[in-house]
Structures are given as structure tokens and as C-alpha cells.
Amino acid sequence: MSKYHFLVVLVYLFLSCQSSEKKGGVNYQVAQAKLDEAFVNGYFEKVRDETYVLINTNSIYYFFKERKEFLRYKVMLHLIKKDNTFDNEDFFPKQEKISTLTKIGLGDFDTISIKIESKGFVGVRTGQFRRTESGSAKNLWAKQIRYSEINTKSNNAAKEKFLKTTGLNSLKNYFAKRLFEGTFYKNSFGFYVLLADNELFLITKNQVASKNKIMVHLVKENGDFDNLSALFGSKRYCKCVTMEKEELIVYRVVLPELESFEKLRLGEFNNNGNKWVQELYLNEFLSNKLLRYSNEFNL
């Protein structure tokens, strides 16, 4: 087979794979990946009976069971600036495309997804309102969140309950993806360490560890360090990750740019002192090709 014919075959196979992923103009593989990332990095909350909102820095999702009730009222969407003024992006939900993510598996829930701008804005205010007989607006529900708060507010319990109800596995999918992308190893203290880009995961089966604090020091060249230590429970990733019949406890923290520090000092401690401490030089750690996930968790 000539090189030309070989290339033609490769292009054909690639386009065939691409078209097989698309149904009705929606690439569900891409949509699922975006939704997974939004569930991990976004803020999720129940805002009304059977109505939920998921806010990320570049998108906002509305999940609802009562379609007629949701479509009946206008949606408030304000992009907030630093001076507290805002751009008004209010819309009528009837005019938006509904249920583009149905094939992913949302159960009885419908959804609307809206792209939003984060550049030049500090947060978002959203909700729904109706007009009273006097002509004034009455909020049915409202939620405001600043982008800086998205990763600091803990609402994993609400996320996990929703994901279990709908049958989605977004948190588990995202975690599995990061396992295969990152640098991974098991230390001698019973913890697995995973660093994928600027996300650090510490993973263990030891239930006692969830009551302790995790040491995360970002050590600079001059010996100074930034302290990101916190209670294990405050950074717990999700309960949905399991290894065979045993539950994994996963701690996740988002780090600043890796170039801003030289090494990681990790550990576990409580009021009685340090349980363990380990230092990792980033250059050596990240360049070691042997430190890779090998399906230890059977995900």
C-alpha cells in the first residue's frame, strides 16, 4: 500500500470515529467531558424543588424535572463586574435548546447549558422571576457566586446526591481521567499520591486518615513555603470512588502554577504530631516515567 493510500485510510478511519460520536449535531463525548469538568471545578446547588444550578467559570447548567414549570418563567443571568455593575444576559428558557445532554444519562432531568464569559467579570448572578399583577418582578429563586468562591465552597454532598439520582458518574470519570494523565505512586505510609497538572490528589483506604490534617507545603528555592494544609474532610473529593469493595478516601487540592515552587512537602498530622512527612522535588518527580498509574484501583 502506498503512503498516499495509507494516509487516505487513516483520515477515513478518523472521520468515521468522529462521526460515530456525533448524533444530531451533538458530540456527546465532548459534552460529557465538559460536564465532568464542570461538576469537579464548578459550584453546584439545589435552588428550588427539582431544580439545580451548576456554575463554572465558562458555563452554567440548569437541571430541572418540571419542564413546564421551568420553561414558564424568565431566567435572570447577570455577569458581574468588579465595580458591581453587570451585563444583563437574561433569557427565556423556551428559546434555548433543551436536553442536549440526555444521551449522557440525566435520568428524568432536562438541562439547559449556557456559555458565559469570565474574562472581565468577577462572578455571576442567576435565578428565575415572574411578573406580579402590579407589574413588578418577584424572584422565584436566585443565586449569586463569585468565581473566586467556586473552589472554596464545599458542596460535595449535594453533587454526589444529584449524580447518584441521575446515574451520572462525572466525579468518578474525571478522577479516572486524571489518574491516567498524571504522575502517580504509592508511598510507604499507605497513601497514593497523584499530581496531574496543578491538581494534587492524596488517596488512601485508611478511614482514620479522614479525621486528620493533610500537610501540603509549597517549598520555594529560598526555603520559604506556602502552607495549604487543611483537614482531610474539608478537601474530600467524593464518596463515589471505590476500589473493588473498598471505599477510597480521596483528598484533592488545586495548586498554584508549579513553576512558583521547587518542591512539595506532604504529610499527615493531628494534635499528637506528625504521622508522616515526605518531600518531593518537582523536577525529579514529574520527569520519572516509572511513576504512572497501572490500574491499581480497577476503575
mmCIF file of C-alpha atoms in Angstrom:
data_model
loop_
_atom_site.group_PDB
_atom_site.id
_atom_site.type_symbol
_atom_site.label_atom_id
_atom_site.label_comp_id
_atom_site.label_asym_id
_atom_site.label_seq_id
_atom_site.Cartn_x
_atom_site.Cartn_y
_atom_site.Cartn_z
ATOM 1 C CA MET A 1 0.000 0.000 0.000
ATOM 2 C CA SER A 2 1.419 3.403 -0.974
ATOM 3 C CA LYS A 3 1.889 6.177 1.555
ATOM 4 C CA TYR A 4 -0.902 8.117 -0.134
ATOM 5 C CA HIS A 5 -3.409 5.283 0.205
ATOM 6 C CA PHE A 6 -2.313 4.656 3.777
ATOM 7 C CA LEU A 7 -2.963 8.292 4.677
ATOM 8 C CA VAL A 8 -6.366 8.181 2.979
ATOM 9 C CA VAL A 9 -7.312 5.149 5.090
ATOM 10 C CA LEU A 10 -6.162 6.871 8.287
ATOM 11 C CA VAL A 11 -8.178 10.003 7.502
ATOM 12 C CA TYR A 12 -11.244 7.900 6.686
ATOM 13 C CA LEU A 13 -10.978 5.979 9.965
ATOM 14 C CA PHE A 14 -10.529 9.194 11.929
ATOM 15 C CA LEU A 15 -13.554 10.848 10.323
ATOM 16 C CA SER A 16 -15.612 7.691 10.839
ATOM 17 C CA CYS A 17 -14.782 7.679 14.536
ATOM 18 C CA GLN A 18 -15.630 11.355 14.808
ATOM 19 C CA SER A 19 -18.973 10.967 13.062
ATOM 20 C CA SER A 20 -19.880 7.941 15.185
ATOM 21 C CA GLU A 21 -19.548 10.084 18.302
ATOM 22 C CA LYS A 22 -21.904 12.730 16.940
ATOM 23 C CA LYS A 23 -25.649 12.304 16.967
ATOM 24 C CA GLY A 24 -27.997 15.072 15.976
ATOM 25 C CA GLY A 25 -25.089 17.560 15.831
ATOM 26 C CA VAL A 26 -24.036 16.933 19.427
ATOM 27 C CA ASN A 27 -20.692 15.338 20.235
ATOM 28 C CA TYR A 28 -21.633 13.550 23.443
ATOM 29 C CA GLN A 29 -18.063 12.584 24.270
ATOM 30 C CA VAL A 30 -17.060 16.253 24.301
ATOM 31 C CA ALA A 31 -20.259 17.234 26.124
ATOM 32 C CA GLN A 32 -19.623 14.581 28.784
ATOM 33 C CA ALA A 33 -16.024 15.739 29.293
ATOM 34 C CA LYS A 34 -17.143 19.357 29.727
ATOM 35 C CA LEU A 35 -19.869 18.321 32.152
ATOM 36 C CA ASP A 36 -17.433 16.176 34.158
ATOM 37 C CA GLU A 37 -15.039 19.105 34.481
ATOM 38 C CA ALA A 38 -17.864 21.463 35.447
ATOM 39 C CA PHE A 39 -19.008 19.128 38.236
ATOM 40 C CA VAL A 40 -15.482 18.934 39.618
ATOM 41 C CA ASN A 41 -14.470 22.574 39.313
ATOM 42 C CA GLY A 42 -17.865 24.273 39.443
ATOM 43 C CA TYR A 43 -20.323 25.212 42.161
ATOM 44 C CA PHE A 44 -23.495 23.114 42.427
ATOM 45 C CA GLU A 45 -26.628 23.845 44.405
ATOM 46 C CA LYS A 46 -30.278 22.917 44.648
ATOM 47 C CA VAL A 47 -32.136 26.198 44.139
ATOM 48 C CA ARG A 48 -35.771 25.061 44.054
ATOM 49 C CA ASP A 49 -37.800 21.852 44.136
ATOM 50 C CA GLU A 50 -36.272 19.571 41.480
ATOM 51 C CA THR A 51 -34.207 22.481 40.116
ATOM 52 C CA TYR A 52 -30.410 22.641 40.355
ATOM 53 C CA VAL A 53 -27.753 25.007 39.053
ATOM 54 C CA LEU A 54 -24.096 24.233 38.234
ATOM 55 C CA ILE A 55 -21.863 27.296 37.802
ATOM 56 C CA ASN A 56 -18.408 27.085 36.264
ATOM 57 C CA THR A 57 -16.185 29.948 35.100
ATOM 58 C CA ASN A 58 -17.072 29.362 31.439
ATOM 59 C CA SER A 59 -20.512 27.771 31.589
ATOM 60 C CA ILE A 60 -23.679 27.442 33.605
ATOM 61 C CA TYR A 61 -26.028 24.457 33.641
ATOM 62 C CA TYR A 62 -29.657 24.390 34.725
ATOM 63 C CA PHE A 63 -31.076 20.952 35.626
ATOM 64 C CA PHE A 64 -34.821 20.579 36.133
ATOM 65 C CA LYS A 65 -37.505 17.896 36.280
ATOM 66 C CA GLU A 66 -40.613 20.044 35.962
ATOM 67 C CA ARG A 67 -40.149 21.185 32.370
ATOM 68 C CA LYS A 68 -43.387 23.199 32.092
ATOM 69 C CA GLU A 69 -42.709 24.973 35.380
ATOM 70 C CA PHE A 70 -39.121 25.873 34.470
ATOM 71 C CA LEU A 71 -39.894 26.984 30.918
ATOM 72 C CA ARG A 72 -42.720 29.187 32.130
ATOM 73 C CA TYR A 73 -40.528 31.824 33.760
ATOM 74 C CA LYS A 74 -37.707 34.018 32.515
ATOM 75 C CA VAL A 75 -34.163 33.234 33.678
ATOM 76 C CA MET A 76 -32.073 36.009 35.206
ATOM 77 C CA LEU A 77 -28.418 35.855 34.178
ATOM 78 C CA HIS A 78 -26.150 38.747 35.210
ATOM 79 C CA LEU A 79 -22.382 38.775 34.618
ATOM 80 C CA ILE A 80 -20.958 40.875 37.459
ATOM 81 C CA LYS A 81 -18.040 43.290 37.063
ATOM 82 C CA LYS A 82 -15.545 44.477 39.686
ATOM 83 C CA ASP A 83 -17.491 47.672 40.334
ATOM 84 C CA ASN A 84 -20.641 45.570 40.945
ATOM 85 C CA THR A 85 -22.274 46.701 37.706
ATOM 86 C CA PHE A 86 -23.309 43.871 35.419
ATOM 87 C CA ASP A 87 -24.088 42.804 31.886
ATOM 88 C CA ASN A 88 -27.652 41.534 31.560
ATOM 89 C CA GLU A 89 -27.923 38.206 29.735
ATOM 90 C CA ASP A 90 -31.487 37.307 30.847
ATOM 91 C CA PHE A 91 -33.223 34.800 28.565
ATOM 92 C CA PHE A 92 -36.442 32.914 28.064
ATOM 93 C CA PRO A 93 -35.713 29.188 28.541
ATOM 94 C CA LYS A 94 -38.229 28.247 25.826
ATOM 95 C CA GLN A 95 -35.842 29.765 23.278
ATOM 96 C CA GLU A 96 -32.872 27.668 24.389
ATOM 97 C CA LYS A 97 -32.028 24.154 23.286
ATOM 98 C CA ILE A 98 -33.265 21.656 25.863
ATOM 99 C CA SER A 99 -31.835 18.249 26.783
ATOM 100 C CA THR A 100 -28.732 18.254 24.585
ATOM 101 C CA LEU A 101 -27.115 16.051 27.245
ATOM 102 C CA THR A 102 -29.917 13.492 27.516
ATOM 103 C CA LYS A 103 -27.834 10.742 25.931
ATOM 104 C CA ILE A 104 -25.264 11.088 28.698
ATOM 105 C CA GLY A 105 -27.771 9.884 31.261
ATOM 106 C CA LEU A 106 -29.596 12.524 33.249
ATOM 107 C CA GLY A 107 -32.495 10.311 34.225
ATOM 108 C CA ASP A 108 -35.702 12.349 34.406
ATOM 109 C CA PHE A 109 -33.834 15.660 34.371
ATOM 110 C CA ASP A 110 -33.765 18.099 31.470
ATOM 111 C CA THR A 111 -30.982 20.635 31.134
ATOM 112 C CA ILE A 112 -30.025 23.915 29.545
ATOM 113 C CA SER A 113 -26.335 24.783 29.203
ATOM 114 C CA ILE A 114 -25.228 28.370 28.603
ATOM 115 C CA LYS A 115 -21.707 29.575 27.815
ATOM 116 C CA ILE A 116 -20.637 32.520 29.952
ATOM 117 C CA GLU A 117 -17.662 34.873 29.920
ATOM 118 C CA SER A 118 -15.254 35.017 32.834
ATOM 119 C CA LYS A 119 -12.778 37.496 31.339
ATOM 120 C CA GLY A 120 -13.562 40.941 32.681
ATOM 121 C CA PHE A 121 -16.113 39.624 35.175
ATOM 122 C CA VAL A 122 -15.834 38.539 38.809
ATOM 123 C CA GLY A 123 -18.979 36.448 39.205
ATOM 124 C CA VAL A 124 -22.466 35.570 38.116
ATOM 125 C CA ARG A 125 -25.984 36.122 39.458
ATOM 126 C CA THR A 126 -28.761 33.874 38.206
ATOM 127 C CA GLY A 127 -32.305 32.901 39.078
ATOM 128 C CA GLN A 128 -35.872 32.991 37.824
ATOM 129 C CA PHE A 129 -38.583 35.574 38.293
ATOM 130 C CA ARG A 130 -42.187 36.236 37.391
ATOM 131 C CA ARG A 131 -44.249 39.366 36.963
ATOM 132 C CA THR A 132 -46.890 40.165 39.572
ATOM 133 C CA GLU A 133 -50.247 41.758 38.824
ATOM 134 C CA SER A 134 -48.755 45.157 39.636
ATOM 135 C CA GLY A 135 -46.052 44.606 37.035
ATOM 136 C CA SER A 136 -43.165 44.222 39.479
ATOM 137 C CA ALA A 137 -40.738 41.296 39.364
ATOM 138 C CA LYS A 138 -40.800 38.619 42.050
ATOM 139 C CA ASN A 139 -37.856 36.224 42.380
ATOM 140 C CA LEU A 140 -38.728 32.526 42.438
ATOM 141 C CA TRP A 141 -35.127 31.701 43.271
ATOM 142 C CA ALA A 142 -31.786 33.461 42.994
ATOM 143 C CA LYS A 143 -28.134 32.590 43.404
ATOM 144 C CA GLN A 144 -25.012 34.745 43.224
ATOM 145 C CA ILE A 145 -21.465 33.471 43.332
ATOM 146 C CA ARG A 146 -18.075 34.985 42.647
ATOM 147 C CA TYR A 147 -15.656 32.994 40.558
ATOM 148 C CA SER A 148 -13.097 33.166 43.367
ATOM 149 C CA GLU A 149 -15.558 31.323 45.643
ATOM 150 C CA ILE A 150 -16.277 28.413 43.317
ATOM 151 C CA ASN A 151 -13.425 26.199 44.540
ATOM 152 C CA THR A 152 -13.602 27.347 48.153
ATOM 153 C CA LYS A 153 -17.191 26.402 48.957
ATOM 154 C CA SER A 154 -17.725 22.741 49.786
ATOM 155 C CA ASN A 155 -20.924 21.235 48.406
ATOM 156 C CA ASN A 156 -19.800 17.731 47.509
ATOM 157 C CA ALA A 157 -22.710 16.113 49.333
ATOM 158 C CA ALA A 158 -25.239 17.850 47.081
ATOM 159 C CA LYS A 159 -23.236 16.958 43.979
ATOM 160 C CA GLU A 160 -22.937 13.308 44.967
ATOM 161 C CA LYS A 161 -26.652 13.012 45.738
ATOM 162 C CA PHE A 162 -27.574 14.512 42.361
ATOM 163 C CA LEU A 163 -25.099 12.327 40.456
ATOM 164 C CA LYS A 164 -26.428 9.224 42.189
ATOM 165 C CA THR A 165 -30.034 10.230 41.383
ATOM 166 C CA THR A 166 -29.327 10.853 37.699
ATOM 167 C CA GLY A 167 -26.948 7.952 37.194
ATOM 168 C CA LEU A 168 -24.106 10.227 36.084
ATOM 169 C CA ASN A 169 -20.545 9.335 37.093
ATOM 170 C CA SER A 170 -18.953 12.715 36.465
ATOM 171 C CA LEU A 171 -16.765 12.802 39.593
ATOM 172 C CA LYS A 172 -15.550 9.253 39.086
ATOM 173 C CA ASN A 173 -14.994 9.828 35.350
ATOM 174 C CA TYR A 174 -12.897 12.924 35.995
ATOM 175 C CA PHE A 175 -10.842 11.228 38.700
ATOM 176 C CA ALA A 176 -10.160 8.226 36.438
ATOM 177 C CA LYS A 177 -9.077 10.535 33.617
ATOM 178 C CA ARG A 178 -6.639 12.351 35.895
ATOM 179 C CA LEU A 179 -5.173 9.047 37.082
ATOM 180 C CA PHE A 180 -4.096 8.155 33.556
ATOM 181 C CA GLU A 181 -2.811 11.675 32.818
ATOM 182 C CA GLY A 182 -0.791 12.386 35.949
ATOM 183 C CA THR A 183 2.282 11.292 37.895
ATOM 184 C CA PHE A 184 1.277 8.605 40.388
ATOM 185 C CA TYR A 185 2.854 6.356 43.030
ATOM 186 C CA LYS A 186 2.187 4.692 46.375
ATOM 187 C CA ASN A 187 4.336 5.821 49.292
ATOM 188 C CA SER A 188 5.393 3.741 52.288
ATOM 189 C CA PHE A 189 2.768 5.360 54.531
ATOM 190 C CA GLY A 190 -0.260 3.816 52.840
ATOM 191 C CA PHE A 191 -1.080 6.792 50.630
ATOM 192 C CA TYR A 192 -1.217 7.070 46.867
ATOM 193 C CA VAL A 193 -0.006 10.417 45.520
ATOM 194 C CA LEU A 194 -1.296 11.794 42.220
ATOM 195 C CA LEU A 195 -0.217 15.072 40.630
ATOM 196 C CA ALA A 196 -1.971 15.946 37.368
ATOM 197 C CA ASP A 197 -1.145 19.421 36.081
ATOM 198 C CA ASN A 198 -1.795 21.607 39.140
ATOM 199 C CA GLU A 199 -4.231 19.217 40.865
ATOM 200 C CA LEU A 200 -2.938 17.183 43.803
ATOM 201 C CA PHE A 201 -4.807 14.071 44.966
ATOM 202 C CA LEU A 202 -3.892 12.054 48.072
ATOM 203 C CA ILE A 203 -5.678 8.718 48.152
ATOM 204 C CA THR A 204 -5.999 6.145 50.926
ATOM 205 C CA LYS A 205 -8.231 3.366 52.243
ATOM 206 C CA ASN A 206 -7.464 4.292 55.854
ATOM 207 C CA GLN A 207 -10.692 5.686 57.355
ATOM 208 C CA VAL A 208 -8.760 7.110 60.335
ATOM 209 C CA ALA A 209 -6.873 9.422 57.998
ATOM 210 C CA SER A 210 -10.050 11.304 57.143
ATOM 211 C CA LYS A 211 -10.060 12.738 60.690
ATOM 212 C CA ASN A 212 -6.501 14.084 60.449
ATOM 213 C CA LYS A 213 -4.987 17.088 58.729
ATOM 214 C CA ILE A 214 -3.070 16.828 55.481
ATOM 215 C CA MET A 215 0.193 18.755 55.225
ATOM 216 C CA VAL A 216 0.711 20.484 51.882
ATOM 217 C CA HIS A 217 3.696 22.863 51.853
ATOM 218 C CA LEU A 218 4.827 24.504 48.609
ATOM 219 C CA VAL A 219 8.536 24.987 49.288
ATOM 220 C CA LYS A 220 10.422 27.656 47.340
ATOM 221 C CA GLU A 221 14.131 27.754 46.453
ATOM 222 C CA ASN A 222 14.957 30.034 49.411
ATOM 223 C CA GLY A 223 13.300 27.621 51.867
ATOM 224 C CA ASP A 224 10.159 29.682 52.419
ATOM 225 C CA PHE A 225 6.873 27.888 51.835
ATOM 226 C CA ASP A 226 3.203 28.472 51.276
ATOM 227 C CA ASN A 227 1.021 26.439 53.621
ATOM 228 C CA LEU A 228 -2.055 24.791 52.054
ATOM 229 C CA SER A 229 -2.580 22.295 54.887
ATOM 230 C CA ALA A 230 -6.161 21.503 55.818
ATOM 231 C CA LEU A 231 -8.391 18.898 57.414
ATOM 232 C CA PHE A 232 -8.748 15.851 55.219
ATOM 233 C CA GLY A 233 -12.534 16.094 55.386
ATOM 234 C CA SER A 234 -12.583 19.703 54.161
ATOM 235 C CA LYS A 235 -10.959 18.716 50.869
ATOM 236 C CA ARG A 236 -12.546 15.290 50.462
ATOM 237 C CA TYR A 237 -13.135 14.686 46.774
ATOM 238 C CA CYS A 238 -16.110 12.340 46.638
ATOM 239 C CA LYS A 239 -17.553 9.110 48.033
ATOM 240 C CA CYS A 240 -18.180 7.700 44.574
ATOM 241 C CA VAL A 241 -14.657 6.339 44.002
ATOM 242 C CA THR A 242 -14.316 2.705 45.028
ATOM 243 C CA MET A 243 -11.652 0.027 44.669
ATOM 244 C CA GLU A 244 -13.329 -3.352 44.347
ATOM 245 C CA LYS A 245 -15.474 -3.461 47.526
ATOM 246 C CA GLU A 246 -13.439 -0.945 49.488
ATOM 247 C CA GLU A 247 -14.050 2.790 49.508
ATOM 248 C CA LEU A 248 -11.161 5.042 48.639
ATOM 249 C CA ILE A 249 -10.835 8.297 50.536
ATOM 250 C CA VAL A 250 -9.631 10.992 48.162
ATOM 251 C CA TYR A 251 -8.231 14.390 49.142
ATOM 252 C CA ARG A 252 -7.987 17.000 46.366
ATOM 253 C CA VAL A 253 -6.372 20.422 46.384
ATOM 254 C CA VAL A 254 -5.752 22.817 43.483
ATOM 255 C CA LEU A 255 -2.196 24.158 43.493
ATOM 256 C CA PRO A 256 -0.895 27.419 42.005
ATOM 257 C CA GLU A 257 1.405 27.340 38.989
ATOM 258 C CA LEU A 258 4.001 24.604 39.537
ATOM 259 C CA GLU A 259 6.792 26.969 38.463
ATOM 260 C CA SER A 260 6.175 29.029 41.623
ATOM 261 C CA PHE A 261 7.766 26.470 43.961
ATOM 262 C CA GLU A 262 10.604 23.917 43.951
ATOM 263 C CA LYS A 263 9.265 21.003 45.968
ATOM 264 C CA LEU A 264 6.196 19.611 47.685
ATOM 265 C CA ARG A 265 6.234 18.725 51.368
ATOM 266 C CA LEU A 266 3.398 16.310 52.044
ATOM 267 C CA GLY A 267 2.286 14.629 55.220
ATOM 268 C CA GLU A 268 -0.428 13.771 57.710
ATOM 269 C CA PHE A 269 -0.737 15.111 61.242
ATOM 270 C CA ASN A 270 -3.065 15.653 64.196
ATOM 271 C CA ASN A 271 -2.857 17.112 67.705
ATOM 272 C CA ASN A 272 -0.343 14.427 68.682
ATOM 273 C CA GLY A 273 2.115 15.435 65.966
ATOM 274 C CA ASN A 274 3.157 14.288 62.503
ATOM 275 C CA LYS A 275 2.085 10.850 61.317
ATOM 276 C CA TRP A 276 4.373 11.062 58.292
ATOM 277 C CA VAL A 277 6.185 13.652 56.166
ATOM 278 C CA GLN A 278 7.666 13.345 52.685
ATOM 279 C CA GLU A 279 9.323 15.837 50.344
ATOM 280 C CA LEU A 280 9.142 15.666 46.551
ATOM 281 C CA TYR A 281 11.368 17.679 44.219
ATOM 282 C CA LEU A 282 9.047 18.555 41.357
ATOM 283 C CA ASN A 283 11.591 18.241 38.526
ATOM 284 C CA GLU A 284 12.620 14.738 39.607
ATOM 285 C CA PHE A 285 9.080 13.664 40.453
ATOM 286 C CA LEU A 286 7.420 14.791 37.230
ATOM 287 C CA SER A 287 10.202 13.518 34.941
ATOM 288 C CA ASN A 288 10.137 9.967 36.342
ATOM 289 C CA LYS A 289 8.318 7.934 33.675
ATOM 290 C CA LEU A 290 8.017 4.959 36.020
ATOM 291 C CA LEU A 291 5.607 6.845 38.270
ATOM 292 C CA ARG A 292 2.417 6.123 36.353
ATOM 293 C CA TYR A 293 -0.961 4.658 37.199
ATOM 294 C CA SER A 294 -1.286 0.931 36.338
ATOM 295 C CA ASN A 295 -4.954 0.294 37.116
ATOM 296 C CA GLU A 296 -4.358 -0.195 40.836
ATOM 297 C CA PHE A 297 -7.944 0.823 41.563
ATOM 298 C CA ASN A 298 -9.685 -1.200 38.819
ATOM 299 C CA LEU A 299 -11.602 1.871 37.632
#
